[in-house]
């Protein structure tokens, strides 16, 4: 029969319901020297993204996350993979020497095919909870959205502080916290407008021209020095940070990657155009005051910082907020009705929720880094009880023996843990630019969901990791 076009040996289901196919694609994608663990705390390879693939094969992405599970390690792993996969259709070239084998691997047909099978599967895992967390009424119209959004504009103008800025100013090391915040902005800002530019193509009437006006602003109207990502590179360079794209990959927090992946999701799949219109209105409006608050906090912590990136957004986003509403929100609803209205509000609310999670994640990380000495003190206080509990068979431990220069790629744990060094020297990485030296019979408490790693500084180092659950039960 002419309609019998499938061979019995072919895969019949290319949807995310085919979990075996998607899992195989994810594991195959991660199996590259660009993604394998190495000994560098910062990313030496321009196309490298360390994914801990030897651990990924033990993770289950089949059941979508609930919001309470978002801080867990499996979510961090999924966000790292998804971010690396999204780069399959974002061209990046180093400023000078090109490692040909890395370039060809990163953009190989095989790697791209694997990414496009894996991305929808990981997006379902990471973002499905948004549908249940955000419930909308059926009564949204242009009039009600106009009232709701303009009220948000008024509220945004009155904001005088942000948790991220407060965390920088209150930190025990404001300069370190400030550089850390710049790093958390980097997943988006170093490739700014790249997700948005996906909507530069297509045929969707006046909406496309209205959005393109914002896109060309982001791109500096063809002037490379005025391109927003170039301006952010200058900001990084002015405070001694390496501006190579994703050089600080291992220090990107779960929330920072989650936020970047959300905007990639709603631009990569064009059915999300109306969600994106809501999200871009939120972003362009919120940035007016956010950038001013961040600028002032960064200047306080890092005198001499180049803040032209933030100055630019303080004024250009006044126009962009207006353009987003008048050129995108209003005409989309007028032309496409209630479906567009519902999706626009959903994108607005989803983007706000995801942004708030990313900011809380940063604040918690700064607090964790600042408590490094306190966590060594708590270790000394509870170590005898923890050891006794292990000997009584009440808790589990892992024994490790690693050689000089071996790096435990940054990761997190879902419960509190106790690290005890029995012999050797470890540089325990509490986070970006914060380390604790541990020698024989030293240790530290590792807070759940906090990014950390370890670098061996002696010929060898033997250490133990005890799963202690909630540390408060031992105090």
XYZ file of C-alpha atoms in Angstrom:
475
model
C 0.000 0.000 0.000
C 1.247 3.495 -0.816
C 0.356 4.659 2.703
C 2.488 1.973 4.378
C 5.674 4.044 4.534
C 7.158 2.897 7.852
C 9.661 0.059 7.953
C 9.035 -2.278 10.882
C 12.587 -1.669 12.085
C 12.177 2.110 12.467
C 11.367 3.997 15.641
C 7.617 4.626 15.656
C 7.474 7.181 18.461
C 9.668 10.273 18.324
C 7.779 12.041 21.120
C 8.994 12.568 24.675
C 6.851 9.575 25.627
C 9.586 7.385 24.145
C 11.749 7.592 27.239
C 14.322 5.056 26.106
C 14.993 6.983 22.901
C 15.306 10.314 24.724
C 17.498 8.846 27.459
C 19.814 7.288 24.876
C 20.040 10.631 23.048
C 20.943 12.466 26.285
C 23.650 9.978 27.274
C 25.071 9.963 23.738
C 25.147 13.772 23.679
C 27.017 13.888 26.998
C 29.613 11.357 25.838
C 32.146 13.807 24.438
C 35.556 15.012 25.643
C 33.964 18.453 25.734
C 31.621 17.294 28.482
C 33.722 14.734 30.386
C 35.240 15.699 33.750
C 38.679 17.260 33.674
C 41.091 18.855 36.166
C 40.284 22.530 35.509
C 38.159 24.554 37.936
C 37.449 27.010 35.112
C 36.597 26.026 31.544
C 39.795 25.976 29.508
C 38.126 24.701 26.317
C 36.071 27.325 24.506
C 33.384 24.741 23.688
C 33.752 22.701 26.877
C 30.845 22.275 29.315
C 31.608 19.773 32.101
C 28.440 17.697 32.660
C 29.609 14.836 34.947
C 28.275 12.271 32.400
C 29.410 9.334 34.536
C 26.770 10.429 37.059
C 24.035 11.302 34.563
C 23.472 7.659 33.655
C 22.222 7.112 37.219
C 19.726 9.992 37.119
C 16.036 9.729 36.245
C 14.468 12.543 34.234
C 11.287 10.634 33.404
C 9.015 12.039 36.127
C 8.542 15.825 35.904
C 9.750 17.847 38.860
C 7.526 19.369 41.459
C 8.476 22.901 42.450
C 9.794 21.760 45.837
C 12.227 19.460 44.000
C 13.710 22.193 41.831
C 16.766 22.781 44.116
C 17.815 19.112 43.883
C 20.930 17.866 42.112
C 19.006 16.093 39.350
C 17.552 19.459 38.366
C 21.035 21.029 38.287
C 22.270 18.181 36.078
C 19.268 18.548 33.751
C 19.771 22.315 33.539
C 23.430 21.883 32.635
C 22.662 19.365 29.899
C 19.762 21.398 28.535
C 21.838 24.591 28.433
C 24.614 22.786 26.536
C 22.032 21.309 24.144
C 20.475 24.719 23.479
C 23.844 25.910 22.235
C 23.453 23.560 19.265
C 21.768 26.367 17.326
C 23.724 29.307 18.770
C 26.922 30.004 16.836
C 29.944 30.843 18.943
C 33.490 31.348 17.670
C 36.531 32.147 19.814
C 38.215 35.530 19.271
C 41.369 33.972 17.857
C 42.582 30.377 17.589
C 39.925 27.789 16.737
C 40.263 24.223 18.039
C 38.984 22.523 14.905
C 38.145 19.149 16.474
C 36.172 20.802 19.284
C 34.310 23.013 16.807
C 33.382 20.079 14.586
C 32.273 17.995 17.575
C 30.142 20.790 19.065
C 28.232 21.361 15.847
C 28.267 17.855 14.402
C 25.083 16.503 12.815
C 25.087 13.712 15.386
C 25.375 16.089 18.356
C 22.597 18.328 16.993
C 20.276 15.356 16.389
C 20.896 14.152 19.945
C 20.189 17.622 21.313
C 16.904 17.995 19.491
C 15.696 14.669 20.808
C 16.812 15.432 24.346
C 15.695 19.045 24.735
C 11.892 18.546 24.788
C 12.326 15.635 27.204
C 14.420 17.682 29.640
C 12.101 20.670 29.272
C 9.147 18.530 30.266
C 11.111 17.359 33.307
C 12.146 20.870 34.364
C 9.195 23.079 33.426
C 6.017 20.983 33.731
C 5.443 22.145 37.308
C 4.753 25.661 36.013
C 1.390 24.494 34.686
C 0.236 23.448 38.151
C 1.933 26.243 40.098
C 0.380 28.969 37.957
C -3.391 28.814 37.571
C -5.077 31.434 35.408
C -8.689 32.498 35.143
C -10.456 32.361 31.772
C -11.353 36.036 31.819
C -8.190 37.666 30.482
C -8.779 40.272 27.802
C -6.896 43.258 26.427
C -8.592 45.541 28.959
C -7.798 43.374 32.010
C -4.236 42.698 30.855
C -3.632 46.380 30.213
C -4.786 47.185 33.737
C -2.723 44.335 35.237
C 0.459 45.118 33.329
C 0.306 48.870 33.887
C -0.149 48.239 37.588
C 3.021 46.108 37.418
C 4.824 49.003 35.709
C 3.868 51.302 38.584
C 4.974 48.733 41.177
C 8.278 48.107 39.391
C 9.082 51.814 39.418
C 8.753 51.840 43.212
C 11.208 49.017 43.896
C 14.154 50.234 45.977
C 15.999 46.967 46.739
C 16.467 43.438 45.450
C 17.479 40.271 47.352
C 20.504 39.789 45.080
C 21.766 43.335 45.634
C 21.180 43.083 49.391
C 23.100 39.797 49.472
C 26.071 41.497 47.822
C 26.087 44.452 50.204
C 25.581 42.345 53.343
C 28.097 39.651 52.391
C 31.226 39.076 54.444
C 33.110 39.626 51.162
C 31.051 42.032 49.023
C 33.609 42.088 46.216
C 33.494 38.302 45.858
C 29.691 38.274 46.031
C 29.531 41.013 43.382
C 31.759 39.093 40.971
C 29.709 35.982 41.692
C 26.537 37.860 40.710
C 28.130 38.937 37.435
C 28.909 35.285 36.785
C 25.282 34.336 37.436
C 24.167 36.902 34.866
C 26.653 35.570 32.310
C 24.646 32.554 30.999
C 22.203 35.053 29.516
C 24.162 38.295 29.188
C 27.186 36.862 27.335
C 24.899 35.661 24.540
C 22.268 38.377 25.025
C 19.606 38.553 22.300
C 20.549 35.082 21.007
C 17.318 33.406 22.216
C 15.284 36.466 21.157
C 16.867 36.447 17.697
C 15.225 33.108 16.956
C 12.088 35.153 16.335
C 13.824 37.300 13.715
C 12.828 34.746 11.089
C 9.390 33.723 9.913
C 6.266 35.430 8.625
C 4.022 36.731 11.375
C 3.113 40.218 10.313
C 3.682 43.492 12.198
C 4.569 41.603 15.386
C 7.822 40.514 13.754
C 8.824 44.083 12.951
C 7.969 45.288 16.454
C 10.094 42.560 18.028
C 12.923 43.149 15.583
C 13.197 46.758 16.776
C 14.102 45.414 20.233
C 16.434 42.798 18.753
C 18.482 45.345 16.820
C 18.795 47.500 19.939
C 20.242 44.492 21.764
C 22.670 43.971 18.885
C 23.864 47.583 19.001
C 22.426 48.443 15.574
C 25.357 46.635 13.973
C 27.985 48.447 16.058
C 29.896 45.702 17.869
C 31.107 48.032 20.620
C 27.498 48.940 21.469
C 26.227 45.359 21.366
C 24.879 44.533 24.810
C 26.916 41.350 25.183
C 30.067 43.332 24.295
C 29.216 45.865 26.980
C 28.794 43.073 29.512
C 32.151 41.593 28.510
C 33.664 44.995 29.280
C 31.983 44.955 32.693
C 33.508 41.571 33.470
C 36.924 42.610 32.229
C 36.860 45.770 34.359
C 36.710 43.722 37.593
C 39.312 41.127 36.613
C 36.936 38.449 35.353
C 37.599 36.385 32.240
C 35.008 37.328 29.613
C 35.426 34.150 27.541
C 31.979 32.718 26.960
C 31.076 30.449 29.884
C 34.624 30.310 31.259
C 33.023 30.073 34.723
C 30.709 27.253 33.679
C 31.236 25.215 36.858
C 30.084 28.128 39.023
C 26.779 28.739 37.261
C 24.072 28.046 39.811
C 21.058 25.859 39.232
C 18.752 28.883 39.274
C 20.846 30.851 36.797
C 20.812 28.005 34.285
C 17.111 27.405 34.917
C 16.308 31.017 34.034
C 18.424 30.923 30.865
C 16.866 27.613 29.846
C 13.361 28.980 30.340
C 13.970 31.787 27.852
C 15.559 29.302 25.465
C 12.494 27.077 25.720
C 9.998 29.808 24.894
C 12.030 30.975 21.895
C 13.250 27.662 20.468
C 9.738 26.219 20.115
C 7.738 28.785 18.160
C 4.422 27.699 19.631
C 5.516 29.676 22.694
C 5.515 33.039 20.874
C 2.717 34.475 23.011
C 4.342 33.268 26.223
C 7.497 34.989 25.068
C 5.641 38.249 24.495
C 4.493 38.161 28.125
C 7.950 37.214 29.357
C 9.750 39.873 27.347
C 7.369 42.544 28.640
C 8.207 41.438 32.186
C 11.952 41.431 31.528
C 12.082 44.793 29.761
C 9.954 46.416 32.469
C 11.707 44.872 35.473
C 15.172 45.708 34.142
C 14.576 49.466 34.328
C 14.906 49.519 38.121
C 16.727 46.209 38.583
C 19.712 47.387 36.568
C 19.874 50.611 38.569
C 19.804 48.709 41.865
C 22.401 46.171 40.666
C 24.599 48.970 39.303
C 24.672 50.782 42.620
C 25.375 47.612 44.617
C 28.145 46.568 42.220
C 29.740 50.025 42.343
C 29.707 49.915 46.129
C 31.357 46.478 46.213
C 33.668 46.969 43.228
C 34.802 50.600 42.860
C 36.005 51.207 39.332
C 33.630 48.710 37.705
C 32.489 49.578 34.186
C 28.705 49.978 34.630
C 27.831 51.190 31.129
C 25.936 47.951 30.501
C 23.609 48.696 33.408
C 23.335 52.401 32.559
C 22.277 51.458 29.042
C 19.448 49.245 30.301
C 18.232 51.841 32.782
C 17.243 54.098 29.897
C 16.723 51.856 26.829
C 14.370 49.502 28.660
C 11.962 52.372 29.319
C 11.430 52.358 25.550
C 11.532 48.581 25.325
C 8.826 48.176 27.972
C 6.544 50.533 26.039
C 7.439 48.897 22.725
C 6.765 45.435 24.146
C 3.268 46.401 25.223
C 2.209 48.609 22.325
C 3.965 46.656 19.588
C 3.579 43.100 20.888
C 1.069 42.613 23.725
C -1.724 44.816 22.384
C -1.655 43.791 18.693
C -1.205 40.087 19.552
C -4.397 40.081 21.607
C -6.286 42.224 19.097
C -5.387 39.809 16.304
C -5.426 36.420 18.034
C -7.872 36.907 20.881
C -8.282 34.984 24.109
C -5.692 32.288 23.339
C -2.983 34.918 22.907
C -4.184 36.739 26.035
C -4.000 33.621 28.200
C -0.553 32.687 26.903
C 0.809 36.214 27.361
C -0.240 36.294 31.006
C 1.129 32.786 31.523
C 4.516 33.768 30.069
C 4.588 36.856 32.272
C 3.865 34.846 35.430
C 6.184 31.964 34.544
C 9.081 34.311 33.829
C 8.478 36.094 37.141
C 8.434 32.823 39.116
C 11.581 31.504 37.424
C 13.412 34.822 37.959
C 12.519 34.834 41.652
C 13.838 31.283 42.055
C 17.137 32.219 40.376
C 17.569 35.185 42.694
C 16.808 33.142 45.835
C 19.316 30.518 44.718
C 22.042 33.160 44.499
C 21.193 34.625 47.905
C 21.334 31.185 49.532
C 24.680 30.436 47.865
C 26.218 33.672 49.151
C 24.981 32.909 52.667
C 26.455 29.386 52.410
C 29.821 30.720 51.261
C 29.895 33.270 54.073
C 29.306 30.516 56.642
C 32.385 28.509 55.655
C 34.142 28.931 59.015
C 30.893 28.257 60.878
C 30.478 25.006 58.942
C 33.957 23.874 59.974
C 33.095 24.719 63.593
C 29.863 22.692 63.405
C 31.851 19.816 61.908
C 34.131 19.762 64.956
C 31.130 19.916 67.269
C 29.191 17.008 65.772
C 31.988 14.823 64.328
C 32.163 12.420 67.316
C 28.395 11.846 67.211
C 28.392 11.331 63.451
C 31.239 8.839 63.632
C 29.490 6.938 66.422
C 26.260 6.840 64.432
C 28.090 5.398 61.426
C 29.762 2.722 63.560
C 26.325 1.838 64.918
C 25.075 1.342 61.355
C 22.677 4.293 61.520
C 24.044 6.370 58.616
C 25.958 5.712 55.401
C 29.330 7.000 54.245
C 31.398 6.998 51.068
C 35.201 6.478 51.113
C 37.278 8.286 48.500
C 40.971 8.326 47.666
C 42.062 10.833 45.043
C 45.382 11.999 43.615
C 46.952 15.451 43.357
C 45.172 17.721 40.922
C 41.994 15.628 40.824
C 38.957 17.867 40.754
C 35.480 16.948 41.912
C 33.426 18.886 39.397
C 31.078 21.252 41.220
C 27.812 19.614 42.239
C 25.330 19.509 45.103
C 23.669 17.006 47.440
C 19.999 16.664 48.313
C 20.718 16.290 52.040
C 23.284 17.771 54.418
C 26.580 15.896 54.438
C 29.757 15.844 56.522
C 33.133 15.748 54.792
C 36.052 14.370 56.883
C 39.631 14.232 55.602
C 41.569 11.299 57.045
C 44.876 11.946 55.253
C 46.175 14.555 52.826
C 45.156 18.047 51.794
C 41.983 19.114 50.028
C 40.960 22.509 48.756
C 37.241 22.415 49.422
C 35.487 24.716 46.967
C 32.648 26.466 48.802
C 31.716 28.289 45.597
C 33.184 30.913 43.334
C 36.344 32.448 44.851
C 35.770 30.872 48.273
C 37.794 27.839 49.376
C 38.493 26.081 52.683
C 41.747 24.151 53.160
C 41.196 20.782 54.859
C 44.114 18.683 56.159
C 44.336 15.484 58.251
C 41.332 15.181 60.589
C 39.749 18.385 59.288
C 36.250 18.565 57.903
C 33.259 20.673 56.959
C 29.480 20.467 56.777
C 28.101 20.529 53.233
C 24.702 22.213 53.111
C 22.072 20.528 50.970
C 21.513 21.962 47.478
C 24.639 24.129 47.652
C 27.133 24.158 44.816
C 30.571 22.932 45.895
C 33.548 20.900 44.720
C 36.980 19.722 45.812
C 40.523 19.951 44.438
C 43.267 17.674 45.804
C 46.449 19.560 46.723
C 48.592 16.702 48.170
C 50.055 13.647 46.462
C 46.892 11.830 47.484
C 43.963 12.529 49.756
C 41.719 10.106 51.573
C 38.394 11.474 52.750
C 34.936 10.366 53.815
C 31.474 11.742 53.062
C 28.777 10.988 55.634
C 25.090 11.360 54.757
C 23.775 13.071 57.883
C 20.382 14.292 56.650
C 19.394 17.527 58.382
C 22.412 18.903 60.243
C 20.175 20.403 62.945
C 19.395 16.953 64.337
C 23.043 16.646 65.409
C 23.290 19.946 67.253
